[in-house]
PDB file of C-alpha atoms in Angstrom:
ATOM      1  CA  MET A1186       0.160 -17.185  23.723  1.00 34.00           C
ATOM      2  CA  THR A1187       2.793 -19.318  23.017  1.00 44.00           C
ATOM      3  CA  CYS A1188       6.316 -18.401  23.543  1.00 49.00           C
ATOM      4  CA  PHE A1189       9.041 -20.307  21.320  1.00 51.00           C
ATOM      5  CA  GLY A1190      12.774 -20.058  22.206  1.00 56.00           C
ATOM      6  CA  GLN A1191      15.368 -19.794  19.355  1.00 70.00           C
ATOM      7  CA  GLY A1192      15.780 -23.031  19.101  1.00 80.00           C
ATOM      8  CA  GLU A1193      12.348 -24.730  18.826  1.00 89.00           C
ATOM      9  CA  TYR A1194      12.069 -21.855  15.642  1.00 94.00           C
ATOM     10  CA  THR A1195      15.652 -22.710  14.545  1.00 94.00           C
ATOM     11  CA  ALA A1196      13.400 -27.218  14.470  1.00 94.00           C
ATOM     12  CA  LYS A1197      10.221 -24.648  12.509  1.00 96.00           C
ATOM     13  CA  ARG A1198      13.233 -23.536  10.157  1.00 96.00           C
ATOM     14  CA  LYS A1199      14.315 -26.665   8.654  1.00 96.00           C
ATOM     15  CA  GLN A1200      10.965 -28.119   8.531  1.00 97.00           C
ATOM     16  CA  MET A1201       9.901 -25.371   6.752  1.00 97.00           C
ATOM     17  CA  VAL A1202      12.835 -26.262   4.011  1.00 98.00           C
ATOM     18  CA  ASN A1203      12.288 -30.154   4.581  1.00 97.00           C
ATOM     19  CA  THR A1204       8.850 -29.713   3.795  1.00 97.00           C
ATOM     20  CA  GLN A1205       7.185 -26.649   2.085  1.00 97.00           C
ATOM     21  CA  LEU A1206      10.693 -26.500  -0.020  1.00 98.00           C
ATOM     22  CA  LYS A1207      13.327 -29.611  -0.668  1.00 97.00           C
ATOM     23  CA  ALA A1208       9.563 -31.916  -0.345  1.00 96.00           C
ATOM     24  CA  ARG A1209       8.363 -29.008  -3.874  1.00 95.00           C
ATOM     25  CA  ASP A1210      10.434 -28.489  -6.639  1.00 94.00           C
ATOM     26  CA  ILE A1211      13.022 -26.134  -4.261  1.00 97.00           C
ATOM     27  CA  LYS A1212      16.796 -27.345  -4.976  1.00 97.00           C
ATOM     28  CA  ASP A1213      18.941 -24.834  -5.648  1.00 98.00           C
ATOM     29  CA  PRO A1214      21.863 -24.644  -2.895  1.00 98.00           C
ATOM     30  CA  ALA A1215      21.619 -21.163  -2.512  1.00 98.00           C
ATOM     31  CA  THR A1216      18.160 -20.575  -2.150  1.00 98.00           C
ATOM     32  CA  LEU A1217      18.199 -23.681   0.658  1.00 98.00           C
ATOM     33  CA  TYR A1218      21.123 -22.328   1.997  1.00 98.00           C
ATOM     34  CA  ALA A1219      19.676 -18.169   2.901  1.00 98.00           C
ATOM     35  CA  MET A1220      15.560 -20.282   2.843  1.00 98.00           C
ATOM     36  CA  SER A1221      17.511 -22.219   6.172  1.00 97.00           C
ATOM     37  CA  ASN A1222      19.591 -18.679   7.887  1.00 97.00           C
ATOM     38  CA  VAL A1223      17.378 -16.176   7.927  1.00 98.00           C
ATOM     39  CA  PRO A1224      14.824 -15.943  10.640  1.00 97.00           C
ATOM     40  CA  ARG A1225      11.692 -15.117   9.271  1.00 97.00           C
ATOM     41  CA  HIS A1226      10.050 -15.377  12.473  1.00 97.00           C
ATOM     42  CA  LEU A1227      11.833 -11.857  13.443  1.00 97.00           C
ATOM     43  CA  PHE A1228      10.333 -10.535  10.400  1.00 98.00           C
ATOM     44  CA  VAL A1229       6.826 -10.124  11.302  1.00 97.00           C
ATOM     45  CA  PRO A1230       5.587  -9.255  13.036  1.00 95.00           C
ATOM     46  CA  GLN A1231       5.706 -10.046  16.808  1.00 94.00           C
ATOM     47  CA  LYS A1232       1.980 -11.662  17.805  1.00 95.00           C
ATOM     48  CA  LEU A1233       2.085 -13.732  14.541  1.00 95.00           C
ATOM     49  CA  GLN A1234       6.414 -14.791  14.943  1.00 96.00           C
ATOM     50  CA  SER A1235       5.042 -19.272  16.219  1.00 94.00           C
ATOM     51  CA  GLN A1236       3.334 -18.502  13.248  1.00 96.00           C
ATOM     52  CA  ALA A1237       6.031 -17.444  11.220  1.00 96.00           C
ATOM     53  CA  TYR A1238       7.083 -20.773   9.592  1.00 97.00           C
ATOM     54  CA  LEU A1239       3.631 -22.181   8.315  1.00 96.00           C
ATOM     55  CA  ASP A1240       3.546 -22.606   4.660  1.00 94.00           C
ATOM     56  CA  GLY A1241       1.750 -18.661   3.626  1.00 93.00           C
ATOM     57  CA  PRO A1242       1.580 -15.663   3.591  1.00 93.00           C
ATOM     58  CA  LEU A1243       0.873 -13.439   6.908  1.00 95.00           C
ATOM     59  CA  PRO A1244       0.138 -10.103   7.559  1.00 93.00           C
ATOM     60  CA  ILE A1245       3.200  -7.494   8.148  1.00 94.00           C
ATOM     61  CA  GLY A1246       0.172  -4.036   8.196  1.00 90.00           C
ATOM     62  CA  MET A1247      -0.382  -0.785   6.171  1.00 85.00           C
ATOM     63  CA  GLY A1248      -2.373  -4.160   4.399  1.00 84.00           C
ATOM     64  CA  GLN A1249       0.642  -5.444   3.117  1.00 87.00           C
ATOM     65  CA  THR A1250       2.380  -9.769   3.575  1.00 90.00           C
ATOM     66  CA  ILE A1251       4.738 -10.940   4.022  1.00 93.00           C
ATOM     67  CA  SER A1252       4.604 -13.590   1.228  1.00 93.00           C
ATOM     68  CA  GLN A1253       4.524 -17.467   1.428  1.00 93.00           C
ATOM     69  CA  PRO A1254       8.165 -19.452   2.104  1.00 97.00           C
ATOM     70  CA  TYR A1255       7.270 -21.314  -0.895  1.00 96.00           C
ATOM     71  CA  ILE A1256       7.169 -18.237  -2.820  1.00 94.00           C
ATOM     72  CA  VAL A1257      10.340 -16.544  -1.359  1.00 96.00           C
ATOM     73  CA  ALA A1258      12.118 -19.369  -2.151  1.00 98.00           C
ATOM     74  CA  PHE A1259      10.757 -20.121  -6.023  1.00 96.00           C
ATOM     75  CA  MET A1260      11.501 -16.765  -7.017  1.00 95.00           C
ATOM     76  CA  THR A1261      14.612 -16.820  -5.727  1.00 98.00           C
ATOM     77  CA  GLN A1262      15.954 -19.554  -7.350  1.00 97.00           C
ATOM     78  CA  GLU A1263      13.813 -18.446 -10.475  1.00 96.00           C
ATOM     79  CA  LEU A1264      16.346 -15.166 -10.826  1.00 97.00           C
ATOM     80  CA  ARG A1265      19.406 -17.313 -10.377  1.00 96.00           C
ATOM     81  CA  VAL A1266      21.341 -15.177  -9.055  1.00 97.00           C
ATOM     82  CA  LYS A1267      24.993 -15.436  -8.301  1.00 96.00           C
ATOM     83  CA  SER A1268      27.620 -14.185  -5.882  1.00 96.00           C
ATOM     84  CA  LYS A1269      29.675 -11.428  -7.619  1.00 97.00           C
ATOM     85  CA  ASP A1270      25.191 -10.039  -8.519  1.00 98.00           C
ATOM     86  CA  LYS A1271      23.447  -6.522  -7.648  1.00 98.00           C
ATOM     87  CA  VAL A1272      19.600  -7.302  -7.313  1.00 98.00           C
ATOM     88  CA  LEU A1273      17.224  -4.937  -7.066  1.00 98.00           C
ATOM     89  CA  GLU A1274      14.458  -5.542  -5.432  1.00 97.00           C
ATOM     90  CA  ILE A1275      10.412  -3.484  -5.456  1.00 94.00           C
ATOM     91  CA  GLY A1276       8.978  -3.535  -2.635  1.00 94.00           C
ATOM     92  CA  THR A1277      10.270  -3.879   0.757  1.00 96.00           C
ATOM     93  CA  GLY A1278       8.007  -4.548   2.687  1.00 95.00           C
ATOM     94  CA  SER A1279       9.111  -6.770   6.065  1.00 96.00           C
ATOM     95  CA  GLY A1280      12.967  -7.319   4.487  1.00 98.00           C
ATOM     96  CA  TYR A1281      12.991 -10.713   4.341  1.00 98.00           C
ATOM     97  CA  GLN A1282      13.293 -11.983   0.516  1.00 97.00           C
ATOM     98  CA  ALA A1283      15.452  -8.834   0.896  1.00 98.00           C
ATOM     99  CA  ALA A1284      17.471 -10.684   3.910  1.00 98.00           C
ATOM    100  CA  VAL A1285      17.693 -13.418   1.469  1.00 98.00           C
ATOM    101  CA  LEU A1286      18.697 -12.079  -1.135  1.00 98.00           C
ATOM    102  CA  ALA A1287      21.611 -10.443   0.833  1.00 98.00           C
ATOM    103  CA  LYS A1288      22.779 -13.957   1.829  1.00 98.00           C
ATOM    104  CA  ILE A1289      23.208 -15.139  -1.151  1.00 98.00           C
ATOM    105  CA  VAL A1290      24.212 -11.877  -3.643  1.00 98.00           C
ATOM    106  CA  ASP A1291      26.924  -9.091  -3.013  1.00 98.00           C
ATOM    107  CA  SER A1292      24.602  -6.476  -3.242  1.00 98.00           C
ATOM    108  CA  VAL A1293      20.581  -6.007  -2.846  1.00 98.00           C
ATOM    109  CA  TYR A1294      18.922  -2.186  -4.091  1.00 98.00           C
ATOM    110  CA  THR A1295      15.765  -2.547  -2.507  1.00 98.00           C
ATOM    111  CA  ILE A1296      12.503  -0.083  -2.656  1.00 97.00           C
ATOM    112  CA  GLU A1297       9.689   1.203  -0.295  1.00 95.00           C
ATOM    113  CA  ILE A1298       6.326   2.770  -1.742  1.00 92.00           C
ATOM    114  CA  VAL A1299       5.076   2.391   2.473  1.00 93.00           C
ATOM    115  CA  LYS A1300       7.386   4.464   4.530  1.00 95.00           C
ATOM    116  CA  ASP A1301       6.111   2.825   7.466  1.00 96.00           C
ATOM    117  CA  LEU A1302       7.880  -0.077   6.148  1.00 95.00           C
ATOM    118  CA  ALA A1303      10.319   1.425   4.320  1.00 96.00           C
ATOM    119  CA  LEU A1304      12.331   2.672   7.796  1.00 97.00           C
ATOM    120  CA  THR A1305      11.190  -0.309   9.785  1.00 97.00           C
ATOM    121  CA  ALA A1306      12.509  -2.585   6.948  1.00 97.00           C
ATOM    122  CA  GLN A1307      15.489  -0.636   7.148  1.00 98.00           C
ATOM    123  CA  ASP A1308      16.598  -1.259  10.907  1.00 98.00           C
ATOM    124  CA  ARG A1309      15.036  -3.815  10.747  1.00 97.00           C
ATOM    125  CA  LEU A1310      17.785  -5.820   8.447  1.00 98.00           C
ATOM    126  CA  LYS A1311      20.561  -2.725   9.793  1.00 97.00           C
ATOM    127  CA  GLU A1312      19.955  -4.181  13.032  1.00 97.00           C
ATOM    128  CA  LEU A1313      20.510  -8.161  12.215  1.00 97.00           C
ATOM    129  CA  GLY A1314      23.264  -7.342  10.721  1.00 97.00           C
ATOM    130  CA  TYR A1315      22.015  -6.865   6.735  1.00 98.00           C
ATOM    131  CA  THR A1316      24.976  -4.913   5.733  1.00 97.00           C
ATOM    132  CA  ASN A1317      24.600  -5.407   2.234  1.00 98.00           C
ATOM    133  CA  VAL A1318      20.835  -4.401   1.891  1.00 98.00           C
ATOM    134  CA  ASN A1319      20.259  -1.178   1.106  1.00 98.00           C
ATOM    135  CA  VAL A1320      17.025   0.849   1.075  1.00 98.00           C
ATOM    136  CA  LYS A1321      14.991   3.378  -0.377  1.00 97.00           C
ATOM    137  CA  TRP A1322      11.331   4.736   0.686  1.00 96.00           C
ATOM    138  CA  GLY A1323       9.963   5.764  -3.038  1.00 93.00           C
ATOM    139  CA  ASP A1324       7.919   4.348  -6.635  1.00 90.00           C
ATOM    140  CA  GLY A1325       9.302   1.261  -7.689  1.00 90.00           C
ATOM    141  CA  TYR A1326       8.147   2.483 -11.197  1.00 89.00           C
ATOM    142  CA  HIS A1327      10.913   4.135 -11.807  1.00 92.00           C
ATOM    143  CA  GLY A1328      13.588   1.690 -10.302  1.00 95.00           C
ATOM    144  CA  TRP A1329      16.750   3.426  -8.556  1.00 97.00           C
ATOM    145  CA  PRO A1330      18.616   4.864 -12.067  1.00 96.00           C
ATOM    146  CA  MET A1331      21.841   5.566  -9.810  1.00 96.00           C
ATOM    147  CA  LYS A1332      22.081   2.480  -9.266  1.00 97.00           C
ATOM    148  CA  ALA A1333      21.736   0.748 -12.114  1.00 96.00           C
ATOM    149  CA  PRO A1334      22.088  -1.813 -14.204  1.00 97.00           C
ATOM    150  CA  PHE A1335      21.273  -4.974 -12.132  1.00 98.00           C
ATOM    151  CA  ASP A1336      21.314  -8.453 -12.814  1.00 98.00           C
ATOM    152  CA  ALA A1337      18.310  -8.980 -11.584  1.00 98.00           C
ATOM    153  CA  ILE A1338      15.789  -7.216 -10.224  1.00 98.00           C
ATOM    154  CA  MET A1339      12.667  -9.329  -8.446  1.00 97.00           C
ATOM    155  CA  VAL A1340       9.126  -7.718  -8.406  1.00 93.00           C
ATOM    156  CA  THR A1341       7.021  -8.585  -5.479  1.00 88.00           C
ATOM    157  CA  ALA A1342       4.077  -6.685  -5.848  1.00 78.00           C
ATOM    158  CA  GLY A1343       1.582  -7.439  -8.611  1.00 72.00           C
ATOM    159  CA  ALA A1344       1.423  -5.418 -11.692  1.00 80.00           C
ATOM    160  CA  ASP A1345      -0.529  -4.755 -14.632  1.00 80.00           C
ATOM    161  CA  SER A1346       2.200  -4.231 -17.268  1.00 84.00           C
ATOM    162  CA  ILE A1347       6.159  -4.957 -17.017  1.00 88.00           C
ATOM    163  CA  PRO A1348       7.383  -1.254 -16.604  1.00 89.00           C
ATOM    164  CA  GLN A1349      10.102  -0.191 -19.450  1.00 93.00           C
ATOM    165  CA  PRO A1350      12.415   0.957 -16.235  1.00 95.00           C
ATOM    166  CA  LEU A1351      12.483  -1.662 -15.449  1.00 96.00           C
ATOM    167  CA  ILE A1352      14.274  -3.675 -17.987  1.00 95.00           C
ATOM    168  CA  ASP A1353      15.568  -0.585 -18.478  1.00 96.00           C
ATOM    169  CA  GLN A1354      17.578  -0.640 -16.017  1.00 97.00           C
ATOM    170  CA  LEU A1355      18.436  -4.218 -15.986  1.00 97.00           C
ATOM    171  CA  LYS A1356      22.546  -5.910 -17.786  1.00 97.00           C
ATOM    172  CA  VAL A1357      22.118  -7.400 -20.829  1.00 96.00           C
ATOM    173  CA  GLY A1358      22.426 -10.804 -19.758  1.00 96.00           C
ATOM    174  CA  GLY A1359      19.575 -10.094 -16.526  1.00 97.00           C
ATOM    175  CA  ARG A1360      16.610 -11.976 -15.128  1.00 98.00           C
ATOM    176  CA  LEU A1361      13.304 -10.146 -13.825  1.00 97.00           C
ATOM    177  CA  ILE A1362      10.308 -12.324 -12.437  1.00 96.00           C
ATOM    178  CA  ILE A1363       7.514 -10.387 -11.791  1.00 91.00           C
ATOM    179  CA  PRO A1364       3.954 -11.289 -11.048  1.00 89.00           C
ATOM    180  CA  VAL A1365       1.676  -9.539 -13.919  1.00 87.00           C
ATOM    181  CA  GLY A1366      -2.397  -9.633 -14.605  1.00 78.00           C
ATOM    182  CA  PRO A1367      -5.445  -7.546 -14.009  1.00 72.00           C
ATOM    183  CA  ASN A1368      -5.446  -6.355 -10.613  1.00 66.00           C
ATOM    184  CA  ASN A1369      -7.825  -7.980  -7.650  1.00 67.00           C
ATOM    185  CA  SER A1370      -7.139 -11.791  -9.251  1.00 67.00           C
ATOM    186  CA  VAL A1371      -4.751 -14.633  -9.520  1.00 79.00           C
ATOM    187  CA  ARG A1372      -1.713 -13.136 -11.596  1.00 83.00           C
ATOM    188  CA  ARG A1373       1.554 -14.652 -13.010  1.00 87.00           C
ATOM    189  CA  LEU A1374       4.880 -15.286 -12.236  1.00 91.00           C
ATOM    190  CA  ILE A1375       6.773 -13.509 -15.912  1.00 93.00           C
ATOM    191  CA  LEU A1376      10.540 -14.079 -15.559  1.00 96.00           C
ATOM    192  CA  ILE A1377      12.556 -12.134 -18.509  1.00 95.00           C
ATOM    193  CA  LYS A1378      15.658 -12.420 -19.689  1.00 96.00           C
ATOM    194  CA  LYS A1379      17.192  -9.370 -21.193  1.00 96.00           C
ATOM    195  CA  MET A1380      19.311 -10.437 -24.559  1.00 95.00           C
ATOM    196  CA  GLU A1381      21.617  -8.345 -27.135  1.00 91.00           C
ATOM    197  CA  ASN A1382      18.314  -7.591 -29.106  1.00 90.00           C
ATOM    198  CA  LYS A1383      15.436  -8.942 -27.794  1.00 93.00           C
ATOM    199  CA  ILE A1384      13.478  -9.787 -24.449  1.00 93.00           C
ATOM    200  CA  ILE A1385      12.460 -12.963 -23.858  1.00 95.00           C
ATOM    201  CA  SER A1386       9.256 -13.817 -21.597  1.00 92.00           C
ATOM    202  CA  LYS A1387       8.767 -17.071 -19.607  1.00 93.00           C
ATOM    203  CA  LYS A1388       5.201 -17.672 -17.799  1.00 93.00           C
ATOM    204  CA  LEU A1389       5.798 -19.648 -15.245  1.00 88.00           C
ATOM    205  CA  ILE A1390       3.250 -19.710 -11.459  1.00 79.00           C
ATOM    206  CA  PRO A1391       0.113 -18.090 -10.563  1.00 72.00           C
ATOM    207  CA  VAL A1392       0.145 -16.196  -7.683  1.00 75.00           C
ATOM    208  CA  ARG A1393      -1.294 -13.496  -5.664  1.00 72.00           C
ATOM    209  CA  PHE A1394       0.309 -10.483  -4.519  1.00 68.00           C
ATOM    210  CA  VAL A1395      -1.002  -7.041  -3.180  1.00 61.00           C
ATOM    211  CA  PRO A1396      -0.573  -4.628  -6.419  1.00 57.00           C
ATOM    212  CA  PHE A1397       1.841  -2.655  -8.296  1.00 59.00           C
ATOM    213  CA  THR A1398       1.150   0.937  -6.356  1.00 62.00           C
ATOM    214  CA  ARG A1399       2.338   4.673  -7.086  1.00 57.00           C
ATOM    215  CA  LYS A1400       2.490   7.383  -6.604  1.00 63.00           C
ATOM    216  CA  HIS A1401       0.660  10.494  -7.462  1.00 50.00           C
TER     217      HIS A1401
END
């Protein structure tokens, strides 16, 4: 197996940003900064680190995946988060998306239903110095009422419909992005904006995500 030093990973990350993001439609400076500075290879299993900056998802164990870099950047850009925002993420996984958000916003609250993944992500994020990320093991359907309302919410698992508790926990003027559609098929990213008296929704790109799972 090829061993890479930090310099090689830095070069690969720069190439990822240039060829997979900038060359497409990722133009938001904050998103590009975050993607350029979060070490994606430290959020995947060691045996897959050499593939961390390729244009695709990777398995992280427990039947879960780390999303394709472009999708991480696209969802981050579409949320239009700002430096003072408080953001909720549903589906921590390895913690990579939370780390990207943490480079931009004031605080990130992230929920993972798979206990081992939640604990591992919590330790990893702490070790890497992401002190503004809070990880909880639990059912993301119900959000995080004690920390609501949120300026933005990101769901990184495919749902059949949009959970009402997440809409309820969004600030007026806030945005929510979530993959919606039938299980085991291509879903559509939906962007929600919560107004004073209505909800505005916009269909974005087709995507594939692991299913949104619930506690029984």
